[in-house]
mmCIF file with all atom_site columns, C-alpha atoms in Angstrom:
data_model
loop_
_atom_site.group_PDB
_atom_site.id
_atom_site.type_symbol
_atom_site.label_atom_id
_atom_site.label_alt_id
_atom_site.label_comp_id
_atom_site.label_asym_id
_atom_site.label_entity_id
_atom_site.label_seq_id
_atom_site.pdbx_PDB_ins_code
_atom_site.Cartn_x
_atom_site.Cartn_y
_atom_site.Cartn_z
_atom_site.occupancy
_atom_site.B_iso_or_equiv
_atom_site.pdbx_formal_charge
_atom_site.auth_seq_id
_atom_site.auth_comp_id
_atom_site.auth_asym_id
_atom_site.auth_atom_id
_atom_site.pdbx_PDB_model_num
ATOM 1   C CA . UNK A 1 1   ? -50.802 26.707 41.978 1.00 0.00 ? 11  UNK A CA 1
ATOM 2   C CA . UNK A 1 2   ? -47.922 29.415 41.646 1.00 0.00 ? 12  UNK A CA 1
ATOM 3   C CA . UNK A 1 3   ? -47.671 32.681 43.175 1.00 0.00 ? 13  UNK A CA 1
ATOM 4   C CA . UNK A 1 4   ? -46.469 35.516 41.600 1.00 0.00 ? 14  UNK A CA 1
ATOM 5   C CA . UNK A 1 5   ? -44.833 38.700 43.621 1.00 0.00 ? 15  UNK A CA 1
ATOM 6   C CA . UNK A 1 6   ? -43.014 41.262 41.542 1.00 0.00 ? 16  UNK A CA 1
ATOM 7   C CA . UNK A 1 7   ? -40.835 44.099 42.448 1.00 0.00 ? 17  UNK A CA 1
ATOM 8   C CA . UNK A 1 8   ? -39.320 46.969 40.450 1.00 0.00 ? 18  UNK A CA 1
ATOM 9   C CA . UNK A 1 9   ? -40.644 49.362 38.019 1.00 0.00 ? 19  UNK A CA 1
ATOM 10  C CA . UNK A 1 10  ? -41.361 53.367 38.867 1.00 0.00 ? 20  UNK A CA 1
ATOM 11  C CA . UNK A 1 11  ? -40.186 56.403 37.167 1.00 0.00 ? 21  UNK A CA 1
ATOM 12  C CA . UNK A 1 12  ? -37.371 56.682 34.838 1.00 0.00 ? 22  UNK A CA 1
ATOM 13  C CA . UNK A 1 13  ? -35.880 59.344 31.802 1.00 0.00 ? 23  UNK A CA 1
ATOM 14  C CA . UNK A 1 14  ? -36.165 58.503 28.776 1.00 0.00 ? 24  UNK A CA 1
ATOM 15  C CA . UNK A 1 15  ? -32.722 56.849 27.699 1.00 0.00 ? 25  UNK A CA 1
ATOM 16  C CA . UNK A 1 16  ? -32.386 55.370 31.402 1.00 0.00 ? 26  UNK A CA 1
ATOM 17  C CA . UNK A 1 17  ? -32.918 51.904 32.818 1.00 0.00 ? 27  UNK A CA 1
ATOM 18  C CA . UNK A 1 18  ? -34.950 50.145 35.254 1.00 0.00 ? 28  UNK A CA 1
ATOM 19  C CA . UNK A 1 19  ? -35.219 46.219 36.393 1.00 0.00 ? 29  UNK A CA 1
ATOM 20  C CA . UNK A 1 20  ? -38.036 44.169 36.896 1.00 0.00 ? 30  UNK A CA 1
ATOM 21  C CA . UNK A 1 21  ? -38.559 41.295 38.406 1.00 0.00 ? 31  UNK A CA 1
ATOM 22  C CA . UNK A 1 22  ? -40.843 38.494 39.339 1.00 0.00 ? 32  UNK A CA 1
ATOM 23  C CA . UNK A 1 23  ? -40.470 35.449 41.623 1.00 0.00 ? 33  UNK A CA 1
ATOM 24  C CA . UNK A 1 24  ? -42.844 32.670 40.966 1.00 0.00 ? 34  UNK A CA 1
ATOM 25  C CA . UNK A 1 25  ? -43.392 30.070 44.250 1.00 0.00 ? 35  UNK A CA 1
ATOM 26  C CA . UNK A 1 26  ? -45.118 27.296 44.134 1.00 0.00 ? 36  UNK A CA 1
ATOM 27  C CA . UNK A 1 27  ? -45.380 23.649 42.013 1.00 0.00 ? 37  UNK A CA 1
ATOM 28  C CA . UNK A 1 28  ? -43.631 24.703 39.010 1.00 0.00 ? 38  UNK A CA 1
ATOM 29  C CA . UNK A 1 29  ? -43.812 21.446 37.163 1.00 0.00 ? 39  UNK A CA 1
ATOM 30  C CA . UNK A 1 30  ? -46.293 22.869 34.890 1.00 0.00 ? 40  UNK A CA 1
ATOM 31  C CA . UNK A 1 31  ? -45.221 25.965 34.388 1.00 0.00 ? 41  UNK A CA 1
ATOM 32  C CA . UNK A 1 32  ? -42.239 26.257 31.236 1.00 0.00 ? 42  UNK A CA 1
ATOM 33  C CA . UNK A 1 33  ? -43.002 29.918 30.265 1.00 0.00 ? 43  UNK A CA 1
ATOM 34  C CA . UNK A 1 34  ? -42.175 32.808 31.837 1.00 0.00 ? 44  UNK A CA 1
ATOM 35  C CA . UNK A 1 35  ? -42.467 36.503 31.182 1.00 0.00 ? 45  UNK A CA 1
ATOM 36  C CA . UNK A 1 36  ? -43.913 39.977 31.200 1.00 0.00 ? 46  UNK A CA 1
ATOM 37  C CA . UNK A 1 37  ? -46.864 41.364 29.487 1.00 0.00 ? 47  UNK A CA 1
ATOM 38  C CA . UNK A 1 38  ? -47.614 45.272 29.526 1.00 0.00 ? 48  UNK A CA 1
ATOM 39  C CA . UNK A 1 39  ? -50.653 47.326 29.082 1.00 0.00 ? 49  UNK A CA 1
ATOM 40  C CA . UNK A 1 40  ? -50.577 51.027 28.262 1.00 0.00 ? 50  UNK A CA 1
ATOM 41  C CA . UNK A 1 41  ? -53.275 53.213 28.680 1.00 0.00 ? 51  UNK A CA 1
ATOM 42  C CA . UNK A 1 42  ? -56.134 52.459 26.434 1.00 0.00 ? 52  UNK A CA 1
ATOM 43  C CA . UNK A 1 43  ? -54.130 49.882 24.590 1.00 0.00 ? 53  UNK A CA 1
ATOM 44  C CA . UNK A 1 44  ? -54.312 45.881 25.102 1.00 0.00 ? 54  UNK A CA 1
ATOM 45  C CA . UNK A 1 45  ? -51.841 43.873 26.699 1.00 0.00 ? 55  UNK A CA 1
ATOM 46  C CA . UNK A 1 46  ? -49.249 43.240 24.604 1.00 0.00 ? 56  UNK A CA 1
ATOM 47  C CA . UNK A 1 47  ? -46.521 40.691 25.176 1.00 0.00 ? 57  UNK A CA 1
ATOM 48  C CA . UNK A 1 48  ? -43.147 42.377 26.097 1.00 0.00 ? 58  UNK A CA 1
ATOM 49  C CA . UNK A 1 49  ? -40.727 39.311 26.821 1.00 0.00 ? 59  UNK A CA 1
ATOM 50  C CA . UNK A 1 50  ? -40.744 35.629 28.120 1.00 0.00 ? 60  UNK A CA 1
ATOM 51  C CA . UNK A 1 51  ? -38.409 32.942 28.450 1.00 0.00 ? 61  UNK A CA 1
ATOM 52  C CA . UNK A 1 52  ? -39.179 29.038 28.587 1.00 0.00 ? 62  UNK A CA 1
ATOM 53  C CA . UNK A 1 53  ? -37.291 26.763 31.668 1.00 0.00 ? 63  UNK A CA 1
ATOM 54  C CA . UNK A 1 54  ? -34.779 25.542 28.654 1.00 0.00 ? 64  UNK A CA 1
ATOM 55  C CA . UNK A 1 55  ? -33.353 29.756 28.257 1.00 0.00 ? 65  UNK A CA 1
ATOM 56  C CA . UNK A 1 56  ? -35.352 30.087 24.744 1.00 0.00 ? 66  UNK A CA 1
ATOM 57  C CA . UNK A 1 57  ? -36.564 34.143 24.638 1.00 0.00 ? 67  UNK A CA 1
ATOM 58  C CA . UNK A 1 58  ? -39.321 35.696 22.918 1.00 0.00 ? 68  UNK A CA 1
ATOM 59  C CA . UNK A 1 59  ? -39.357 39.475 22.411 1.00 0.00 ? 69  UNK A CA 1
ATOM 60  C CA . UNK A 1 60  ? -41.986 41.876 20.786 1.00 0.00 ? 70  UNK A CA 1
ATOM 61  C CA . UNK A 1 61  ? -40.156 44.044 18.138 1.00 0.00 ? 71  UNK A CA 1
ATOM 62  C CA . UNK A 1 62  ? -40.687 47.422 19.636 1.00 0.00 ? 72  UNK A CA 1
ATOM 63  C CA . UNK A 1 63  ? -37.997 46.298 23.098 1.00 0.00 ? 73  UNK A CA 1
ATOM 64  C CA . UNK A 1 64  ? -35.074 44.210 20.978 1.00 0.00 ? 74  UNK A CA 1
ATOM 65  C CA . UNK A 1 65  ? -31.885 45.335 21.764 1.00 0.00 ? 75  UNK A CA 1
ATOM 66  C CA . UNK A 1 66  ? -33.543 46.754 24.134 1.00 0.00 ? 76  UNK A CA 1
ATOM 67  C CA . UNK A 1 67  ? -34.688 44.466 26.945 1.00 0.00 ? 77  UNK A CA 1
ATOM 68  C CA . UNK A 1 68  ? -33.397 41.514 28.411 1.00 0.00 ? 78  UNK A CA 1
ATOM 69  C CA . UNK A 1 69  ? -34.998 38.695 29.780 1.00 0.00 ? 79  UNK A CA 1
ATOM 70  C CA . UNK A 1 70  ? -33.062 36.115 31.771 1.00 0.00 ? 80  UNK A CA 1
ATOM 71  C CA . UNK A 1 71  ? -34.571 33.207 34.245 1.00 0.00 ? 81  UNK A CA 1
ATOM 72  C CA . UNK A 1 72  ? -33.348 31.547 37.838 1.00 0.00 ? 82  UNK A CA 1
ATOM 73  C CA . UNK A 1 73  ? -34.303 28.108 37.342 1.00 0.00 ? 83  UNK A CA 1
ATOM 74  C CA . UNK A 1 74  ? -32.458 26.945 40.381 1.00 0.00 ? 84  UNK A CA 1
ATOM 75  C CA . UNK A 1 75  ? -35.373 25.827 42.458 1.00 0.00 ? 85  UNK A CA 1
ATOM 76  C CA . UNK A 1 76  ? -37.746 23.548 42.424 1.00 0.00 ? 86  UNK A CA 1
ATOM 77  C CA . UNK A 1 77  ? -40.574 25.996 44.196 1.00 0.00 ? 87  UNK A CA 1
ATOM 78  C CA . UNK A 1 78  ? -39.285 28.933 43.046 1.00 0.00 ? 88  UNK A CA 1
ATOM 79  C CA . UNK A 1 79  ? -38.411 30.520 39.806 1.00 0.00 ? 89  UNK A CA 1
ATOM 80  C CA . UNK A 1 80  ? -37.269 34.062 39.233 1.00 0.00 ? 90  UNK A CA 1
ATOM 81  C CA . UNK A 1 81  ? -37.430 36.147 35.905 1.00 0.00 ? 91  UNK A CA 1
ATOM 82  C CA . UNK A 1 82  ? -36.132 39.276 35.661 1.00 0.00 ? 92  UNK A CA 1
ATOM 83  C CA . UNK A 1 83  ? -36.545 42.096 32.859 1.00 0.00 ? 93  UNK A CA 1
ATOM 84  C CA . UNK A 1 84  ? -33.682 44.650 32.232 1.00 0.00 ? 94  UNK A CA 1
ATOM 85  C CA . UNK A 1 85  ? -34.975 47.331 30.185 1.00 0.00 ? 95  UNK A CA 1
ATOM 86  C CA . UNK A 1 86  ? -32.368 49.948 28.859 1.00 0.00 ? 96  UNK A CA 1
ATOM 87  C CA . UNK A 1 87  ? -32.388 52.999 26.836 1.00 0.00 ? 97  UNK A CA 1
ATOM 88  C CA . UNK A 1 88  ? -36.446 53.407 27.754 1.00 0.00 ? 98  UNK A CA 1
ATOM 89  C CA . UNK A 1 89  ? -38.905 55.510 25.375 1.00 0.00 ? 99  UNK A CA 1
ATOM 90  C CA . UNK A 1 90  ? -41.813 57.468 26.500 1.00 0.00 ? 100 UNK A CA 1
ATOM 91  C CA . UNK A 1 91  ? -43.758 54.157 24.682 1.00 0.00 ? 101 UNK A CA 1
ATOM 92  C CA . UNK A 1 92  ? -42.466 51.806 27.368 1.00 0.00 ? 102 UNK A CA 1
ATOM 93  C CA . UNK A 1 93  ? -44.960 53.083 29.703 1.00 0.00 ? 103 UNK A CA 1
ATOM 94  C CA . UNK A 1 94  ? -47.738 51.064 31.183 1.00 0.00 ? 104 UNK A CA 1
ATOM 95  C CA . UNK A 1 95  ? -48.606 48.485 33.642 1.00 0.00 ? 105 UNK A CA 1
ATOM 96  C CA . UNK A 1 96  ? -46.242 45.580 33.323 1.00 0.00 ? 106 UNK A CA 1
ATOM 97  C CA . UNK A 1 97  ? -47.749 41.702 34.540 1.00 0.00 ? 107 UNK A CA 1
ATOM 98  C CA . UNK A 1 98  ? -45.435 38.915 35.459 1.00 0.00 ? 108 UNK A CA 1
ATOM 99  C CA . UNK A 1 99  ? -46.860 36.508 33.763 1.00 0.00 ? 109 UNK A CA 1
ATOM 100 C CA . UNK A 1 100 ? -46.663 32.304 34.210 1.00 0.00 ? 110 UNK A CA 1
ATOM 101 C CA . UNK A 1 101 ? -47.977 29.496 31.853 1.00 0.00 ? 111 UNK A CA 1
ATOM 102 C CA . UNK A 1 102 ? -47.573 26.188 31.119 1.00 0.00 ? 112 UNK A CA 1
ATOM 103 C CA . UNK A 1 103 ? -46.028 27.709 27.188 1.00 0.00 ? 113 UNK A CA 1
ATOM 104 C CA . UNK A 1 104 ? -45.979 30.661 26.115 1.00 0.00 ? 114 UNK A CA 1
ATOM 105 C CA . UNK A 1 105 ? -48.744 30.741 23.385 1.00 0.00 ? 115 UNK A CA 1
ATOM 106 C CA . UNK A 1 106 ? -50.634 30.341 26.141 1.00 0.00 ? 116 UNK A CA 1
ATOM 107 C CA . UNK A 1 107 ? -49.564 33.080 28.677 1.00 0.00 ? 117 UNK A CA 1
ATOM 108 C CA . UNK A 1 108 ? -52.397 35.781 27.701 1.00 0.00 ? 118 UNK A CA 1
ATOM 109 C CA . UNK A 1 109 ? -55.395 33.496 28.391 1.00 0.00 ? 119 UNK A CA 1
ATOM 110 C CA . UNK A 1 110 ? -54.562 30.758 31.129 1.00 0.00 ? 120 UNK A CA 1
ATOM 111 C CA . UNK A 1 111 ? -51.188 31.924 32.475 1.00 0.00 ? 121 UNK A CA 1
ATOM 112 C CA . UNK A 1 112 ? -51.134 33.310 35.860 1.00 0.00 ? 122 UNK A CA 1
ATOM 113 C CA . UNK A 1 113 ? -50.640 36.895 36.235 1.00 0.00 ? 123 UNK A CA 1
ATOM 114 C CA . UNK A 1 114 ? -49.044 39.005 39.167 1.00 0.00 ? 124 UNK A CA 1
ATOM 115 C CA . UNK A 1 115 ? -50.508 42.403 39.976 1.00 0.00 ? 125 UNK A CA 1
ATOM 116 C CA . UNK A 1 116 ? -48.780 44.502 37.800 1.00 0.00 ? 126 UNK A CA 1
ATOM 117 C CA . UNK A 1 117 ? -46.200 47.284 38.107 1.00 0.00 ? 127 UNK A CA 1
ATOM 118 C CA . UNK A 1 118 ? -46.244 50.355 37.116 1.00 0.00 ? 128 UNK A CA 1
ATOM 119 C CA . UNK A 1 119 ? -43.339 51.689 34.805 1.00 0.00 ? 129 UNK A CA 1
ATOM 120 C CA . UNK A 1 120 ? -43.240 55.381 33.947 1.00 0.00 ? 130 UNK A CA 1
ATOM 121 C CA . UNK A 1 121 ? -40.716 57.110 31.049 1.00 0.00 ? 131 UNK A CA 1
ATOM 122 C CA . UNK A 1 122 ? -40.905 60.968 31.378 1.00 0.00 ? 132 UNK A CA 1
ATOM 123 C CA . UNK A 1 123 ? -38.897 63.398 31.235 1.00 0.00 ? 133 UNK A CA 1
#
C-alpha cells in the first residue's frame, strides 16, 4: 500500500510558475510509475506528466517545454515527484492528482491517486 500526500498548487498569472509535488510512503516495490494527472472542469482526466523509477518521462503535448517532471528515488519507503510548471496558460487549470502505479499505462485505472490540488491561471 502507498500513500500519497501532495503539496503545492494555488493561484498563479498566466506566464508565471508554480511547483507541485507529491511524496509517495509506503512499499514501493511495485510501484515504477509516477506522475500527475489533471482534470479541468467538465473535461476528463487527462495525463499531464509521469516518470518511471529508471528517470524515463512521459508528457502530454499541450505542457512540453513547458513542465518538468523529475523523481527522488532515494528511499526505499518513500519516493518524491515533483512537477515544475512554467510559463502557465489559462488551460493549465484544474485539479491536479499525484498519481502511483505499478507502469504507467496503467496509472488512470489501478494507480493510486492523492487528493488532488487545485491549480488556478488567471489573470
Amino acid at each position: 500500500q502507498v500513500a500519497l500526500v501532495e503539496s503545492g498548487g494555488g493561484l498563479a498569472q498566466p506566464g508565471g510558475s508554480l511547483r507541485l509535488s507529491c511524496t509517495a510512503e509506503g512499499s514501493m516495490f511495485s510501484i515504477n510509475a509516477l506522475g500527475w494527472y489533471r482534470q479541468a472542469p467538465g473535461k476528463q482526466r487527462e495525463l499531464v506528466a509521469a516518470i518511471t523509477r529508471g528517470g524515463n518521462t512521459t508528457y502530454t503535448d499541450s505542457v512540453k517545454g513547458r513542465f518538468t517532471i523529475s523523481r527522488n528515488n532515494a528511499k526505499d519507503d518513500e519516493n518524491t515527484v515533483t512537477l515544475q510548471m512554467n510559463r502557465l496558460k489559462p488551460e493549465d487549470t484544474g485539479v491536479y492528482y499525484c498519481v502511483a502505479a505499478f507502469t504507467v499505462r496503467t496509472m488512470l485505472d489501478f494507480g493510486t491517486w492523492g487528493q488532488g490540488t487545485q491549480v488556478t491561471v488567471s489573470s
